[in-house]
Short mmCIF file of C-alpha atoms in Angstrom, two decimals:
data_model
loop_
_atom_site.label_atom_id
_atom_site.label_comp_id
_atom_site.label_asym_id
_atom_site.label_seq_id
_atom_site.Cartn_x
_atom_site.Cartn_y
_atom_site.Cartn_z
CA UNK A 28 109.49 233.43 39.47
CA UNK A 29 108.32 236.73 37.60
CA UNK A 30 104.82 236.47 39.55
CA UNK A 31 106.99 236.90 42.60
CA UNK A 32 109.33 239.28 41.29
CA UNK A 33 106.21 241.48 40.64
CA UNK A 34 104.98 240.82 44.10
CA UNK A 35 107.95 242.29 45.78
CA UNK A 36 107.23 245.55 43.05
CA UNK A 37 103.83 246.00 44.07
CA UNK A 38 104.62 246.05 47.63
CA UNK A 39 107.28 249.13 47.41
CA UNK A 40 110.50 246.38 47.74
CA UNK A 41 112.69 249.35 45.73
CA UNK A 42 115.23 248.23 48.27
CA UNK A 43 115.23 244.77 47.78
CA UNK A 44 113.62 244.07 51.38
CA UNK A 45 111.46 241.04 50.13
CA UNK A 46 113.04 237.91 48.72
CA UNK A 47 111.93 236.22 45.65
CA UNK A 48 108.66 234.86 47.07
CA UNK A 49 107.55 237.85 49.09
CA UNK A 50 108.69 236.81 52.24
CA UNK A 51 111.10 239.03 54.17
CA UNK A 52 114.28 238.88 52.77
CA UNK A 53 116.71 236.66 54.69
CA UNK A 54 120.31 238.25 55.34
CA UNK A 55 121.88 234.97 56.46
CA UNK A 56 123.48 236.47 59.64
CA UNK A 57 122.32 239.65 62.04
CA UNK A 58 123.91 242.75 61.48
CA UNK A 59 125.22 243.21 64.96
CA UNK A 60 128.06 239.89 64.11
CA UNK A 61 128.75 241.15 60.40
CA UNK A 62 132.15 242.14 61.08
CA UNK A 63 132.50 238.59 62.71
CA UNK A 64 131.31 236.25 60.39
CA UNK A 65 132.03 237.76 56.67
CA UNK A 66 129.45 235.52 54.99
CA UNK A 67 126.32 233.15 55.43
CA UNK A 68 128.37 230.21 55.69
CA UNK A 69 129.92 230.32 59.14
CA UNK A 70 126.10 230.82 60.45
CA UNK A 71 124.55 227.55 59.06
CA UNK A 72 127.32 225.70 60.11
CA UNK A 73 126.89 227.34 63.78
CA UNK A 74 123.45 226.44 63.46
CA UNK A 75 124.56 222.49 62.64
CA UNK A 76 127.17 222.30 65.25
CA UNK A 77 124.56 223.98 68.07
CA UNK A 78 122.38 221.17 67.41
CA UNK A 79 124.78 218.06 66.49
CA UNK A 80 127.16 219.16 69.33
CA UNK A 81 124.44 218.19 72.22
CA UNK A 82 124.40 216.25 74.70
CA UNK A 83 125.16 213.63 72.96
CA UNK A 84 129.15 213.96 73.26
CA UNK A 85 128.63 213.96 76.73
CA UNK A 86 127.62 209.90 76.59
CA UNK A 87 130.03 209.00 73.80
CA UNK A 88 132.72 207.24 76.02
CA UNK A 89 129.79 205.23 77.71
CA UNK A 90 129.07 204.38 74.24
CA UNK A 91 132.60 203.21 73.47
CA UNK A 92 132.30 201.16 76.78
CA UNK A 93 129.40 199.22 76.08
CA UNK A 94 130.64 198.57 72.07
CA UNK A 95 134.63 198.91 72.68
CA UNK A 96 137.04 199.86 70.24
CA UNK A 97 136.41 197.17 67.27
CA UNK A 98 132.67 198.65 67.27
CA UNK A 99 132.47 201.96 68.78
CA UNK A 100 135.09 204.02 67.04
CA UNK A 101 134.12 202.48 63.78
CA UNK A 102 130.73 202.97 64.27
CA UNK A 103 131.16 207.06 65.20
CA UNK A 104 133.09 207.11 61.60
CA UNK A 105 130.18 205.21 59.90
CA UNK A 106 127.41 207.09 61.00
CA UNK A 107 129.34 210.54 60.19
CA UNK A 108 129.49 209.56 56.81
CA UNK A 109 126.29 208.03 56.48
CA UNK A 110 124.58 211.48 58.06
CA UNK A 111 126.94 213.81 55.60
CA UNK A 112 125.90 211.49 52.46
CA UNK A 113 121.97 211.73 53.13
CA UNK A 114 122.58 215.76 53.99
CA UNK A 115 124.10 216.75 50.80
CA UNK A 116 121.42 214.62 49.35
CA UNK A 117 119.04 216.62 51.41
CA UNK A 118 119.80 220.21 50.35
CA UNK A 119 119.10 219.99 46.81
CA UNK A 120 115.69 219.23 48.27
CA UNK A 121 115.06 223.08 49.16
CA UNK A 122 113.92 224.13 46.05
CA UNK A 123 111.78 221.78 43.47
CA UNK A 124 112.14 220.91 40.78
CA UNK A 125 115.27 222.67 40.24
CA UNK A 126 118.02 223.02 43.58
CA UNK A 127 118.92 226.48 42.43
CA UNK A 128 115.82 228.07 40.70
CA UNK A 129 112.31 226.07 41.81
CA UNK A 130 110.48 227.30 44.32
CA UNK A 131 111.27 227.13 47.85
CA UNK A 132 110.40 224.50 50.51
CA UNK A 133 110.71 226.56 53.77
CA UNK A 134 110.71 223.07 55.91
CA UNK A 135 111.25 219.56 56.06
CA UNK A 136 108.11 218.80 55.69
CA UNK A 137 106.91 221.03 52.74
CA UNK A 138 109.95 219.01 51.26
CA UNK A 139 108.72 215.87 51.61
CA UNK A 140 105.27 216.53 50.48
CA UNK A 141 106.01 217.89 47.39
CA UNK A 142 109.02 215.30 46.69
CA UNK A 143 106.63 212.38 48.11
CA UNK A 144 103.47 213.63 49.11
CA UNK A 145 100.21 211.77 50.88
CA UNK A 146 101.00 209.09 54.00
CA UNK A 147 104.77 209.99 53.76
CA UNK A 148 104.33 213.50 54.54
CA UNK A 149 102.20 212.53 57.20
CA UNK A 150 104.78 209.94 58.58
CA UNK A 151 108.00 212.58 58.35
CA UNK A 152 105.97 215.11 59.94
CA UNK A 153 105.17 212.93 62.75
CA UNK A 154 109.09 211.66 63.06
CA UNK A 155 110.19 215.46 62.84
CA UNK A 156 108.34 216.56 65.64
CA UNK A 157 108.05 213.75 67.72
CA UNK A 158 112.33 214.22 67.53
CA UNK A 159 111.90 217.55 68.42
CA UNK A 160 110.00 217.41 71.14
CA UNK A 161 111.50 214.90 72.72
CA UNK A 162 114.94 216.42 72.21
CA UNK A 163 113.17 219.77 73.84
CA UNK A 164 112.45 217.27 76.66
CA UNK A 165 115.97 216.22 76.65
CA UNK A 166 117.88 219.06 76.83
CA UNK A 167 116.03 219.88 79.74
CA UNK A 168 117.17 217.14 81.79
CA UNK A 169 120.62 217.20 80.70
CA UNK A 170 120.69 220.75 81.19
CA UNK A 171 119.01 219.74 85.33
CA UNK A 172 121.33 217.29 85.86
CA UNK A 173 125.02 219.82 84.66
CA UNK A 174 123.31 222.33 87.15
CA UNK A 175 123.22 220.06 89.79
CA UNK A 176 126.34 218.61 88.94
CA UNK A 177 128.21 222.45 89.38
CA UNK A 178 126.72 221.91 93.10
CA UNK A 179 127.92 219.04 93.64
CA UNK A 180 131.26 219.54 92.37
CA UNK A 181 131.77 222.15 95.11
CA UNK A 182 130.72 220.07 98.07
CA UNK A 183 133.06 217.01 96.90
CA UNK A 184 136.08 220.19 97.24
CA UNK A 185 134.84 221.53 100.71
CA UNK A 186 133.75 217.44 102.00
CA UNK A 187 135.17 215.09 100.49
CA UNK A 188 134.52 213.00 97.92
CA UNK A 189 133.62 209.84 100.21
CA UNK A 190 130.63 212.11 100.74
CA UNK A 191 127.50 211.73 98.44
CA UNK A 192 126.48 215.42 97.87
CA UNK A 193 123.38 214.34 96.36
CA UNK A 194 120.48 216.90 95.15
CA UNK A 195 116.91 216.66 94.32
CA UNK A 196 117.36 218.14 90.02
CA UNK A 197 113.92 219.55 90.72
CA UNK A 198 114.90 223.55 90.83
CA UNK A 199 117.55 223.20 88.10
CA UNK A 200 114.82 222.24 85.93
CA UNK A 201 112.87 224.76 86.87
CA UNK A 202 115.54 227.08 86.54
CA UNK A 203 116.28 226.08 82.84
CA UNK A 204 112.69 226.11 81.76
CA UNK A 205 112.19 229.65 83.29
CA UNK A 206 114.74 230.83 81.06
CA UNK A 207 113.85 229.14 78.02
CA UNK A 208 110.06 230.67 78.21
CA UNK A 209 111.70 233.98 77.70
CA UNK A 210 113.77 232.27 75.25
CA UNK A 211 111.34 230.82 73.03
CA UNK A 212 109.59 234.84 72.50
CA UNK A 213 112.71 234.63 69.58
CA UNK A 214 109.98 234.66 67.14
CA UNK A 215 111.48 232.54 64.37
CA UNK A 216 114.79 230.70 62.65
CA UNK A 217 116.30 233.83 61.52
CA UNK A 218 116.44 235.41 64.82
CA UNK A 219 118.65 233.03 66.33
CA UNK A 220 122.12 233.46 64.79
CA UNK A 221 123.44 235.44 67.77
CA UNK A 222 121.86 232.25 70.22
CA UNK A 223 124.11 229.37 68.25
CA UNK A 224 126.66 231.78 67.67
CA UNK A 225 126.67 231.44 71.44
CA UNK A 226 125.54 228.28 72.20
CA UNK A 227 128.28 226.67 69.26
CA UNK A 228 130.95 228.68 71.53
CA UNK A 229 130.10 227.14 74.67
CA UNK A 230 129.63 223.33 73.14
CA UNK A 231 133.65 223.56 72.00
CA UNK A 232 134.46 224.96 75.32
CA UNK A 233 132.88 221.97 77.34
CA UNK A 234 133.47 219.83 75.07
CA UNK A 235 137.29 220.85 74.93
CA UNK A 236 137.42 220.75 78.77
CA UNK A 237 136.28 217.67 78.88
CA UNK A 238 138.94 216.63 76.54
CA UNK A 239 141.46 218.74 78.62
CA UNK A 240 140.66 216.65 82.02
CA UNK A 241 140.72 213.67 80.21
CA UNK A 242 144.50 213.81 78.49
CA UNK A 243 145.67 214.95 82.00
CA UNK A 244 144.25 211.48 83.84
CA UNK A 245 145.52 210.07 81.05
CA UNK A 246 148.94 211.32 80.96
CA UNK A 247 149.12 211.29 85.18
CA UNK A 248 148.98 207.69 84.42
CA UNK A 249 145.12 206.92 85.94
CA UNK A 250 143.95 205.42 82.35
CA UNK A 251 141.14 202.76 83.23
CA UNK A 252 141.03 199.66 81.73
CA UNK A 253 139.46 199.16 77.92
CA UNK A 254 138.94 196.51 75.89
CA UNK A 255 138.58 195.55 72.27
CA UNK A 256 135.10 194.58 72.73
CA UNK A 257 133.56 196.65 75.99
CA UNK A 258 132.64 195.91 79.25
CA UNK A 259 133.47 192.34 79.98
CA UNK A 260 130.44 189.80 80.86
CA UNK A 261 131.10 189.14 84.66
CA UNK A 262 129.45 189.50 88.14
CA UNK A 263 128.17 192.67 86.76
CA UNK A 264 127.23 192.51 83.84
CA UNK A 265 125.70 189.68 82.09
CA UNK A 266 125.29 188.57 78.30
CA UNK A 267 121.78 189.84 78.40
CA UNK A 268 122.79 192.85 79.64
CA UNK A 269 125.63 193.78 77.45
CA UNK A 270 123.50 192.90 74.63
CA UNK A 271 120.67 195.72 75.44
CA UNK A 272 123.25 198.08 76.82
CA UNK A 273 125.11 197.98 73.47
CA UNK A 274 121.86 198.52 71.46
CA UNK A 275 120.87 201.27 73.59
CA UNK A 276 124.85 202.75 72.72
CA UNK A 277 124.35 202.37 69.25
CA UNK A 278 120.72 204.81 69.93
CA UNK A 279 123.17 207.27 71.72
CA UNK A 280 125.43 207.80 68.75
CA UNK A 281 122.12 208.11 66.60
CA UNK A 282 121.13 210.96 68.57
CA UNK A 283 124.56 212.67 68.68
CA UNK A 284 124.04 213.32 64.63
CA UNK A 285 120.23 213.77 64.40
CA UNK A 286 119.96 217.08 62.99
CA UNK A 287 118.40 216.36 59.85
CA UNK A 288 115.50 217.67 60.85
CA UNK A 289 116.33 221.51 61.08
CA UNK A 290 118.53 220.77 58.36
CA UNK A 291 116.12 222.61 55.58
CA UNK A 292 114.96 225.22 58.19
CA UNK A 293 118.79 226.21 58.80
CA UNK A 294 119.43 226.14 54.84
CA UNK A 295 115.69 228.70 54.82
CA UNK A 296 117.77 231.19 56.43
CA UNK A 297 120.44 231.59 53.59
CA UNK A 298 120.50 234.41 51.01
CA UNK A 299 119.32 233.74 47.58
CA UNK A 300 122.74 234.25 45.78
CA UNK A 301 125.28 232.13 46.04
CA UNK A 302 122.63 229.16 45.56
CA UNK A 303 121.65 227.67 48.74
CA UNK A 304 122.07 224.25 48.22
CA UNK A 305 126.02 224.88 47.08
CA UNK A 306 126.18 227.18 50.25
CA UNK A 307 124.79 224.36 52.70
CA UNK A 308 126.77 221.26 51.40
CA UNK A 309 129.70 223.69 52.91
CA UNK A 310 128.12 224.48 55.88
CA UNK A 311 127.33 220.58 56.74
CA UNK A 312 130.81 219.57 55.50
CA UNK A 313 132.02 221.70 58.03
CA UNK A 314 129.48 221.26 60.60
CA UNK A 315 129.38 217.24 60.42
CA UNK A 316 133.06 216.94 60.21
CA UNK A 317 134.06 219.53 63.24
CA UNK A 318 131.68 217.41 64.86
CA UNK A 319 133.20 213.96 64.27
CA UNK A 320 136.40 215.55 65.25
CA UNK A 321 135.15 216.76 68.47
CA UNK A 322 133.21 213.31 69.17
CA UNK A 323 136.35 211.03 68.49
CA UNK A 324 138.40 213.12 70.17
CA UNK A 325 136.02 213.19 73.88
CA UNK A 326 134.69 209.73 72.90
CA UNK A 327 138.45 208.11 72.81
CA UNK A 328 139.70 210.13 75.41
CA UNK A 329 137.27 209.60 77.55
CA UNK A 330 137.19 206.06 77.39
CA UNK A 331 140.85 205.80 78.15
CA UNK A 332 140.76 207.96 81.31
CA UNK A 333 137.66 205.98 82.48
CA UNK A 334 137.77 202.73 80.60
CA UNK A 335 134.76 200.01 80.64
CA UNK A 336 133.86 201.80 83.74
CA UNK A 337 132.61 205.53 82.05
CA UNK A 338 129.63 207.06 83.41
CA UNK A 339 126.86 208.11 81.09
CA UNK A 340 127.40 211.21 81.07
CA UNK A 341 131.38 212.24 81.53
CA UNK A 342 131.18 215.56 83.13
CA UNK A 343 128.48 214.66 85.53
CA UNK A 344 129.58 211.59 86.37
CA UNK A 345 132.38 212.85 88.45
CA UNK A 346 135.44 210.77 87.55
CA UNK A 347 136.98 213.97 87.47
CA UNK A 348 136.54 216.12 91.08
CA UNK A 349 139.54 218.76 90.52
CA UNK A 350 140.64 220.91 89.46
CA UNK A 351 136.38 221.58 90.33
CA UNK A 352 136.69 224.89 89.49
CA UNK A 353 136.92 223.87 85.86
CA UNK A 354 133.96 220.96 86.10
CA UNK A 355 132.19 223.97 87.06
CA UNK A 356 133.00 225.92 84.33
CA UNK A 357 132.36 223.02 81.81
CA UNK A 358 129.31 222.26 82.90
CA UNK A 359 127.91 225.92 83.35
CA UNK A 360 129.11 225.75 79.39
CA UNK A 361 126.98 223.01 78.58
CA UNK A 362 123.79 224.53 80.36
CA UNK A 363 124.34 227.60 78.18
CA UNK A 364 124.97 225.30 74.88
CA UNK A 365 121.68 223.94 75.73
CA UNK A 366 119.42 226.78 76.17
CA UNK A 367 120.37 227.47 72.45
CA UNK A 368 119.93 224.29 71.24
CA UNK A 369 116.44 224.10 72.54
CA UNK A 370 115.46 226.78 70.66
CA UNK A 371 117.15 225.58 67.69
CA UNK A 372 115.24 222.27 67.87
CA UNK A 373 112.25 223.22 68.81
CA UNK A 374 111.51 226.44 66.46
CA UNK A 375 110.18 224.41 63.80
CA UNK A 376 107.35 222.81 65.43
CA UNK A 377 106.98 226.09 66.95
CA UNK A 378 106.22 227.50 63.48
CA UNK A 379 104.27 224.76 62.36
CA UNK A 380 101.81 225.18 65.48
CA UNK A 381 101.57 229.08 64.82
CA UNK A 382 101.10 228.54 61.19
CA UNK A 383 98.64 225.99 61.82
CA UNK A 384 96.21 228.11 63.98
CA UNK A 385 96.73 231.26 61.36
CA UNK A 386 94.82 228.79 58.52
CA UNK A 387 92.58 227.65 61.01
CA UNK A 388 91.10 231.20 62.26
CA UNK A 389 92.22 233.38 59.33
CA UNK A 390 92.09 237.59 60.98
CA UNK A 391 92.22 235.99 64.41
CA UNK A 392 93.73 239.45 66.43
CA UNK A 393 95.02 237.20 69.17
CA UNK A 394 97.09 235.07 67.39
CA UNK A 395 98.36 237.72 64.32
CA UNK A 396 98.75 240.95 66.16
CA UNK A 397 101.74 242.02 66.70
CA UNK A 398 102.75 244.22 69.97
CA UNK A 399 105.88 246.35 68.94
CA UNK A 400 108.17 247.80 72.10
CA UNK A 401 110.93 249.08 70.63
CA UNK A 402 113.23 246.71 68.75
CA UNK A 403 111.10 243.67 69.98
CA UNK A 404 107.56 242.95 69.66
CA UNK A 405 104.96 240.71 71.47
CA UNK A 406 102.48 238.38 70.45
CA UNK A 407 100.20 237.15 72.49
CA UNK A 408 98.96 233.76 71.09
CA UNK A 409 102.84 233.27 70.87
CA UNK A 410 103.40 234.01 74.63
CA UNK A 411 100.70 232.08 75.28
CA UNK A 412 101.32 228.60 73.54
CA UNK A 413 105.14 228.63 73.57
CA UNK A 414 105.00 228.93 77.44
CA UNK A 415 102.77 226.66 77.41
CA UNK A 416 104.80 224.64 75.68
CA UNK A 417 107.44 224.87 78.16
CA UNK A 418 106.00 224.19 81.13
CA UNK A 419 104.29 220.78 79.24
CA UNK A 420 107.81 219.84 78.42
CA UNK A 421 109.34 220.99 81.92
CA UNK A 422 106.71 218.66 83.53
CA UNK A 423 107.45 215.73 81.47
CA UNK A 424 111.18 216.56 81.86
CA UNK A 425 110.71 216.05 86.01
CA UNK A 426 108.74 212.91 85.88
CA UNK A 427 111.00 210.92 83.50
CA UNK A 428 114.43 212.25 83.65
CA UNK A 429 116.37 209.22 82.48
CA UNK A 430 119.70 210.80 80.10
CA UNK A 431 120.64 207.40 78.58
CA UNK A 432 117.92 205.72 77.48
CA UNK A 433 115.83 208.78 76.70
CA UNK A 434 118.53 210.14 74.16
CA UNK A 435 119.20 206.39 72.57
CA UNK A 436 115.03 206.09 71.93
CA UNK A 437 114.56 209.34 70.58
CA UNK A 438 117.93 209.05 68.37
CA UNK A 439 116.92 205.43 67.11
CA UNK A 440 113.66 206.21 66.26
CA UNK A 441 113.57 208.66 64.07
CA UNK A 442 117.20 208.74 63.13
CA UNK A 443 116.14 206.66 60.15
CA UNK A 444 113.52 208.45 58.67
CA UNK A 445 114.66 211.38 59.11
CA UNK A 446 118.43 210.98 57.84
CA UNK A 447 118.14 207.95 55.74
CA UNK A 448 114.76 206.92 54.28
CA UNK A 449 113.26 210.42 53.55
CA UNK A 450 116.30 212.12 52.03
CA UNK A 451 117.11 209.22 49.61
CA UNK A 452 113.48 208.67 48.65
CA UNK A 453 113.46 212.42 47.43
CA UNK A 454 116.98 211.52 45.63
CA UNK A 455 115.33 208.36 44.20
CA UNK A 456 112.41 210.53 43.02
CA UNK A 457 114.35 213.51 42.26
CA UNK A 458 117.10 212.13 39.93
CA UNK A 459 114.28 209.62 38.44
CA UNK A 460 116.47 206.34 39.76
CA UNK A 461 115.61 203.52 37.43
CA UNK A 462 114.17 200.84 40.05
CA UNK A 463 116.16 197.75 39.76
CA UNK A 464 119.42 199.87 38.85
CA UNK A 465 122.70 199.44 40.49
CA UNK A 466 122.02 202.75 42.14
CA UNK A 467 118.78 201.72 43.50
CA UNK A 468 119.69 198.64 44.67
CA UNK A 469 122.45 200.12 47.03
CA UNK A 470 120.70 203.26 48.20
CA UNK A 471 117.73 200.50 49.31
CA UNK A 472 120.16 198.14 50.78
CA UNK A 473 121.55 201.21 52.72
CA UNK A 474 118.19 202.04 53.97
CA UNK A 475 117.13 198.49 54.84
CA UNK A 476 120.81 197.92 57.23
CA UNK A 477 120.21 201.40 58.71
CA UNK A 478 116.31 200.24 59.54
CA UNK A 479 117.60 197.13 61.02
CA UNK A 480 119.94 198.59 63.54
CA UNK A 481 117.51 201.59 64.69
CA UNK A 482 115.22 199.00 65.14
CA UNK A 483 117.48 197.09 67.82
CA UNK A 484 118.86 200.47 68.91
CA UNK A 485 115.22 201.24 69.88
CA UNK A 486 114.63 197.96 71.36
CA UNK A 487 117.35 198.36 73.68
CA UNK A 488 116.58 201.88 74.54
CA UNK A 489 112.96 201.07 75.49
CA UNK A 490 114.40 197.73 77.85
CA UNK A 491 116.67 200.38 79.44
CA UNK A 492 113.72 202.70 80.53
CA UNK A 493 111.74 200.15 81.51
CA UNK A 494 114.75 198.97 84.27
CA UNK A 495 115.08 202.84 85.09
CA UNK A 496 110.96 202.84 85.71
CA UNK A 497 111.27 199.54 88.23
CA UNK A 498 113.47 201.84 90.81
CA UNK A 499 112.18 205.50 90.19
CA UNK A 500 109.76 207.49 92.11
CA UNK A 501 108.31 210.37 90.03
CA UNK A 502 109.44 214.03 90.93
CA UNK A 503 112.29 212.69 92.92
CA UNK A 504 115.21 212.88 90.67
CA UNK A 505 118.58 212.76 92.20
CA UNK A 506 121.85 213.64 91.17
#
């Protein structure tokens, strides 16, 4: 710690602009929403409810219909707790050895290697990225399909609603990705408080829309019918079915609280005083349980306005059609939630490419020089591979744009390492568990039940993209 405080000397830091390794020092929140947010707590926990508030409340009440009240509600409460547990466990992780003096880990990753090291830094790198690309992925075709849906919405009011409306989601991802290649220029984590400042905004307003529409069906007396156990087995649906469907649900919820993985590059952007870790067990406390809220309130609710019956994705799925001025408005909300969230999901392995290619071709002008136009600045290995980037993802986005089973494969597969296994190993190591203990025994019997059901979640996932691929033609998506 005196080497660095030196460091900061040396380099003319009589202000205090360098933190206590050298790096820039981080404020916690931009200057322009000071007056807003007094304090660097109400930005982490925008940054935790712009990713855990994603698309995956829009799929909740499918969930509930596949797994019905006995499983689904219980479930949503289960993992909440299970997620908050392994987070708080997870902070103290930023600095080692000590949370509140060591030295800083500025990622997951850099966690995990010096908590773990060798194969299992491999293995969490590979989970953290694979989750965020494929969430990048995601959020693109979610974002497609609420575009498409705003279009829709209008010809069911001028038509009819006996009329199909449908529209190739083609442009709408086009649009989205256009917009996220300026997007992704936002050159790092603690540049983007204004963007989930935003983007936290506009997942309450959809998601309390949503909500709105589904009390008033509920209260005009057109409740659908629910059940204690789901969707019954019938003409419809058989055992088989039901069985895969509610494994694939189960993948859904995952998904809706995987954001373990930005967890420590959120907690990176916190001042050094008060401690970080006692800063960020408040910020995911808040963040995981306005969450929860949210999700039992538009997971319930929706299920009892369209019962066993729910679409997968509630405000796309067009149970409600009017007032469509205000499907409109919800879904515009969750386009614009989304563009955030992309960025907040995808800005680590944004980081860890750049990084990468700095150690590879140390002095490299193309990929360190730095373009400065004012306020913002340009680089151009960073234009270069982050649009890249984009259009990679955009492509993948229109050849396999199925919501459902995408979201409940991602979610189940590396829900577990990421927000069970790796943050109680670290504990386990950390706090020098004695193996055998009561302790022990419990934290590895939580890890082993949690394995087992992302395990089926997954296998149900992957049988639900393999009935999507027997009926899909590639590029032709359809809303």
């Amino acid at each position: 710690m005196q080497k660095q405080s030196v460091y900061s000397v040396e380099n003319g830091d009589v202000n205090g602009y360098l933190d206590d390794d050298g790096r820039v020092r981080r404020t916690g929140f931009l200057y322009e929403i000071v007056v807003l947010f007094q304090g660097t707590l109400a930005t982490t926990s925008a940054h935790i409810m712009t990713v855990v508030i994603g698309s995956g409340v829009l799929s909740l009440s499918w969930c509930l219909a596949q797994l019905g009240w006995i499983i689904g509600v219980p479930l949503l409460a289960v993992f909440a707790i299970i997620t908050w547990y392994t987070c708080l466990l997870l902070t103290d992780c930023y600095r080692s050895p000590d949370p509140v003096t060591g030295t800083r880990n500025y990622n997951y990753t850099q966690a995990v290697k010096v908590n773990l090291g060798g194969f299992k830094y491999k293995l969490c790198g590979l989970s953290q990225y694979a989750i965020q690309v494929g969430g990048s992925i995601g959020y693109t075709i979610t974002s497609a399909i609420s575009m498409a849906a705003v279009k829709r919405s209008n010809c069911f009011h001028k038509h009819g609603h006996n009329i199909g409306c449908h529209t190739l989601n083609n442009s709408y991802v086009l649009i989205f990705a256009s917009i996220e290649i300026v997007l992704s220029q936002i050159p790092n984590f603690h540049k983007l408080s204004l963007v989930s400042v935003v983007a936290t905004i506009m997942s309450f307003a959809y998601a309390g829309i949503g909500f709105a529409l589904s009390v008033a069906k509920v209260v005009g007396g057109a409740s659908a019918e629910t059940s204690l156990t789901g969707k019954a087995i019938g003409p419809d649906m058989t055992s088989t079915d039901k069985m895969w469907n509610a494994f694939s649900a189960v993948g859904d919820i995952a998904f809706a609280y995987s954001f373990s993985l930005v967890l420590l590059e959120i907690q990176d952007t916190l001042k050094q005083s008060p401690p970080e870790n006692k800063v960020m067990k408040k910020s995911c406390t808040i963040g995981i349980g306005a969450s929860t809220l949210l999700y039992m309130l538009c997971g319930i609710l929706g299920y009892l306005a369209f019962g066993n019956d729910s679409s997968g994705n509630y405000l796309t799925g067009f149970g409600f059609y009017e007032p469509f001025w205000l499907v409109d408005v919800g879904n515009i909300c969750v386009v614009i939630h989304l563009l955030g969230a992309f960025q907040v999901i995808i800005q680590p392995f944004y980081a860890f490419v750049e990084n990468w290619r700095r150690e590879m071709w140390p002095g490299c002008k193309f990929i360190e020089r730095e373009y400065i136009f004012g306020k913002y600045s340009i680089n151009l290995f960073r234009l270069t591979w982050r649009t890249s980037y984009v259009i990679l993802a955009t492509l993948v986005a229109l050849m396999f744009p199925f919501f459902n089973s995408f979201m409940g494969l991602i979610g189940s597969v590396t829900y577990w390492p990421l927000t069970i296994y790796f943050p109680i190993e670290m504990y386990i190591s950390r706090a020098k568990i004695p193996r055998g203990s009561f302790t022990w025994i419990w934290l590895k019997l939580l890890t082993f039940i949690c394995l087992l059901v992302a395990l089926l979640a997954a296998a149900g996932s992957i049988r639900g993209l393999a009935v999507s691929f027997s009926s899909f033609k590639i590029f032709r998506s359809v809303s």
